[in-house]
CSV table of C-alpha atoms in Angstrom, one decimal:
chain,number,residue,atom,x,y,z
A,874,MET,CA,-18.8,27.1,18.9
A,875,LYS,CA,-19.2,28.1,15.3
A,876,LYS,CA,-22.5,30.0,16.1
A,877,ILE,CA,-20.8,32.0,18.9
A,878,ALA,CA,-17.8,32.8,16.6
A,879,ASN,CA,-20.2,33.9,13.8
A,880,TYR,CA,-22.1,36.1,16.3
A,881,LEU,CA,-19.0,37.8,17.5
A,882,THR,CA,-17.8,38.3,13.9
A,883,ASP,CA,-21.2,39.7,12.9
A,884,TYR,CA,-20.9,42.1,15.8
A,885,ILE,CA,-17.6,43.5,14.8
A,886,ARG,CA,-18.5,43.6,11.1
A,887,GLN,CA,-21.7,45.6,12.0
A,888,ARG,CA,-19.5,48.1,13.9
A,889,GLY,CA,-17.4,48.6,10.8
A,890,ILE,CA,-14.3,47.1,12.4
A,891,ILE,CA,-13.8,44.4,9.7
A,892,THR,CA,-14.9,44.1,6.1
A,893,ASP,CA,-17.0,41.3,4.5
A,894,GLU,CA,-13.8,39.9,3.0
A,895,GLU,CA,-12.2,39.6,6.4
A,896,TYR,CA,-15.3,37.8,7.9
A,897,PRO,CA,-14.1,34.2,7.4
A,898,ILE,CA,-10.7,34.9,8.9
A,899,TYR,CA,-12.1,36.5,12.0
A,900,SER,CA,-14.8,33.9,12.4
A,901,TYR,CA,-12.2,31.1,12.2
A,902,GLY,CA,-10.0,33.1,14.6
A,903,PHE,CA,-12.7,33.4,17.2
A,904,GLN,CA,-13.7,29.8,16.9
A,905,SER,CA,-10.1,28.6,17.2
A,906,GLY,CA,-9.5,30.9,20.1
A,907,MET,CA,-12.5,29.7,22.0
A,908,GLU,CA,-11.6,26.0,21.3
A,909,LEU,CA,-8.1,26.6,22.5
A,910,SER,CA,-9.2,28.4,25.6
A,911,ILE,CA,-11.6,25.6,26.6
A,912,CYS,CA,-8.8,23.0,26.0
A,913,LEU,CA,-6.3,25.0,28.1
A,914,GLY,CA,-8.8,25.6,30.8
A,915,ILE,CA,-9.6,21.9,31.1
A,916,CYS,CA,-5.9,21.0,31.0
A,917,PHE,CA,-5.1,23.5,33.8
A,918,LEU,CA,-8.0,22.1,35.8
A,919,ILE,CA,-6.7,18.6,35.3
A,920,ALA,CA,-3.2,19.6,36.3
A,921,SER,CA,-4.5,21.3,39.5
A,922,ILE,CA,-6.6,18.3,40.4
A,923,LEU,CA,-3.6,16.0,39.9
A,924,ASP,CA,-1.4,18.5,41.9
A,925,SER,CA,0.9,18.7,38.9
A,926,PHE,CA,0.4,22.3,37.9
A,927,TYR,CA,4.1,23.1,37.0
A,928,GLU,CA,4.5,19.8,35.1
A,929,GLY,CA,1.3,20.6,33.3
A,930,ILE,CA,2.7,23.9,32.2
A,931,ILE,CA,5.8,22.2,30.9
A,932,LEU,CA,3.7,19.7,29.0
A,933,ILE,CA,1.6,22.4,27.4
A,934,ILE,CA,4.7,24.4,26.4
A,935,VAL,CA,6.4,21.5,24.8
A,936,PHE,CA,3.2,20.5,22.9
A,937,PHE,CA,2.6,24.0,21.6
A,938,CYS,CA,6.2,24.5,20.7
A,939,ILE,CA,6.7,21.3,18.8
A,940,ARG,CA,3.3,19.9,17.7
A,941,SER,CA,2.5,22.8,15.4
A,942,TYR,CA,5.6,22.1,13.3
A,943,ALA,CA,5.9,18.4,13.8
A,944,GLY,CA,2.5,17.3,12.5
A,945,GLY,CA,0.9,14.2,13.8
A,946,VAL,CA,-2.6,12.8,14.2
A,947,HIS,CA,-5.4,15.4,13.7
A,948,PHE,CA,-9.1,14.9,14.1
A,949,LYS,CA,-11.7,16.5,11.8
A,950,LYS,CA,-14.0,17.5,14.6
A,951,TYR,CA,-13.3,19.5,17.7
A,952,THR,CA,-15.0,17.2,20.3
A,953,PRO,CA,-12.9,14.1,19.6
A,954,CYS,CA,-9.8,16.3,19.4
A,955,LEU,CA,-10.6,17.8,22.8
A,956,PHE,CA,-11.3,14.4,24.4
A,957,CYS,CA,-8.2,12.9,23.0
A,958,SER,CA,-6.0,15.9,24.0
A,959,CYS,CA,-7.3,15.9,27.5
A,960,THR,CA,-6.9,12.1,27.8
A,961,VAL,CA,-3.3,12.2,26.6
A,962,TYR,CA,-2.6,15.2,28.8
A,963,SER,CA,-3.9,13.7,32.0
A,964,SER,CA,-2.4,10.3,31.2
A,965,LEU,CA,1.1,11.9,30.7
A,966,LEU,CA,0.8,13.8,34.0
A,967,MET,CA,-0.2,10.6,35.9
A,968,LEU,CA,2.5,8.6,34.2
A,969,ASN,CA,5.1,11.2,35.2
A,970,ARG,CA,3.8,11.1,38.8
A,971,LEU,CA,3.9,7.3,38.9
A,972,VAL,CA,7.1,6.7,36.9
A,973,THR,CA,9.5,9.7,37.0
A,974,LEU,CA,12.4,8.8,34.8
A,975,ASN,CA,15.9,9.5,36.1
A,976,SER,CA,17.7,12.4,34.5
A,977,ASN,CA,20.0,10.3,32.3
A,978,MET,CA,17.1,8.3,30.9
A,979,SER,CA,15.1,11.4,30.3
A,980,LEU,CA,17.8,13.1,28.3
A,981,PHE,CA,18.4,9.9,26.2
A,982,LEU,CA,14.6,9.5,25.6
A,983,SER,CA,14.3,13.2,24.7
A,984,GLY,CA,17.1,12.9,22.2
A,985,VAL,CA,15.7,9.8,20.5
A,986,CYS,CA,12.2,11.2,20.4
A,987,SER,CA,13.5,14.5,18.9
A,988,LEU,CA,15.2,12.5,16.1
A,989,VAL,CA,12.0,10.5,15.4
A,990,ILE,CA,10.0,13.8,15.3
A,991,ILE,CA,12.4,15.3,12.8
A,992,ILE,CA,12.5,12.2,10.6
A,993,CYS,CA,8.7,11.9,10.6
A,994,SER,CA,8.3,15.6,9.9
A,995,VAL,CA,10.7,15.5,6.9
A,996,ILE,CA,8.9,12.4,5.5
A,997,GLN,CA,5.4,13.9,6.0
A,998,LYS,CA,6.4,17.2,4.4
A,999,ASN,CA,8.1,15.5,1.4
A,1000,GLY,CA,6.5,16.6,-1.8
A,1001,SER,CA,5.3,19.9,-0.4
A,1002,ASN,CA,6.7,23.3,-1.5
A,1003,SER,CA,10.5,23.1,-0.9
A,1004,LYS,CA,10.6,26.6,0.6
A,1005,GLU,CA,7.7,25.9,2.9
A,1006,GLN,CA,9.2,22.5,3.9
A,1007,CYS,CA,12.5,24.2,4.8
A,1008,TYR,CA,10.7,26.8,6.8
A,1009,TYR,CA,8.8,24.2,8.9
A,1010,ILE,CA,11.8,21.9,9.4
A,1011,LYS,CA,14.0,24.9,10.4
A,1012,LYS,CA,11.3,26.1,13.0
A,1013,LEU,CA,10.9,22.5,14.3
A,1014,PHE,CA,14.7,22.1,14.7
A,1015,GLU,CA,15.0,25.5,16.4
A,1016,ARG,CA,12.3,24.6,18.9
A,1017,LEU,CA,13.8,21.2,19.6
A,1018,VAL,CA,17.2,22.8,20.2
A,1019,LEU,CA,15.5,25.2,22.6
A,1020,ILE,CA,13.8,22.4,24.5
A,1021,GLY,CA,17.1,20.5,24.5
A,1022,PHE,CA,18.8,23.6,26.1
A,1023,ILE,CA,16.0,23.8,28.7
A,1024,SER,CA,16.4,20.1,29.4
A,1025,ILE,CA,20.1,20.5,30.0
A,1026,ILE,CA,19.4,23.3,32.4
A,1027,PHE,CA,16.9,21.1,34.2
A,1028,PHE,CA,19.5,18.3,34.2
A,1029,ILE,CA,22.1,20.6,35.8
A,1030,CYS,CA,19.7,21.9,38.4
A,1031,GLY,CA,18.5,18.4,39.3
A,1032,PHE,CA,14.8,19.0,38.2
A,1033,SER,CA,14.2,15.4,37.3
A,1034,ILE,CA,10.4,15.6,37.5
A,1035,MET,CA,10.4,18.4,34.9
A,1036,LEU,CA,13.0,16.7,32.7
A,1037,SER,CA,10.9,13.5,32.8
A,1038,MET,CA,7.8,15.5,31.8
A,1039,ILE,CA,9.7,16.9,28.8
A,1040,SER,CA,10.7,13.4,27.7
A,1041,TYR,CA,7.2,12.0,28.1
A,1042,SER,CA,5.8,15.0,26.1
A,1043,LEU,CA,8.3,14.4,23.3
A,1044,SER,CA,7.4,10.7,23.4
A,1045,ALA,CA,3.7,11.4,22.9
A,1046,ILE,CA,4.5,13.8,20.0
A,1047,SER,CA,6.7,11.0,18.5
A,1048,VAL,CA,3.9,8.5,18.7
A,1049,SER,CA,1.5,10.9,17.1
A,1050,ALA,CA,4.0,11.6,14.3
A,1051,ILE,CA,4.5,7.9,13.7
A,1052,LEU,CA,0.7,7.3,13.6
A,1053,GLN,CA,0.2,10.1,11.1
A,1054,TYR,CA,3.1,8.7,9.0
A,1055,ASN,CA,1.5,5.3,9.0
A,1056,LYS,CA,-1.9,6.8,8.1
A,1057,ILE,CA,-0.3,8.5,5.1
A,1058,ILE,CA,1.4,5.3,4.0
A,1059,TYR,CA,-1.8,3.3,4.4
A,1060,ASN,CA,-3.8,5.8,2.4
A,1061,LYS,CA,-1.3,5.6,-0.5
A,1062,LEU,CA,-1.8,1.8,-0.7
């Protein structure tokens, strides 16, 4: 992946589109873009195979909206991250198919998980730059409120499968946040 990213970056640098100082930024951007595209492609393929395309879209949206601000477990290398992401993705889709939560339970679970995500995020960001911490917490809170609003719309419209998918997504993010919190605590000991 890195070789292809460097090749693409070399190409645009030779054309005079970017400077040498911008090289690392573009190389990282190309690499991240390719990795994300592969992950999304695999996820959409899995969702199609499981006949859960719309649920898969909901799962991806919730993950992208929340995970970037909530923190959680991260791998140092791309391959384990891709494998884990696709495993969690397909597991959540299958779980939602096998055990679709009723709307009341979904709303309750989503609320509890949102609280856990906020608490873990505040604890994980403790000690970082106060302005930066406030920014991340504010963005996380805004996105959780938006997802809560969408959940209420799904509740009113009777889309229990989609509502259940949101609650399972938030549950997975909560588990990841708790695991990361435990890792931080363990490393301090």
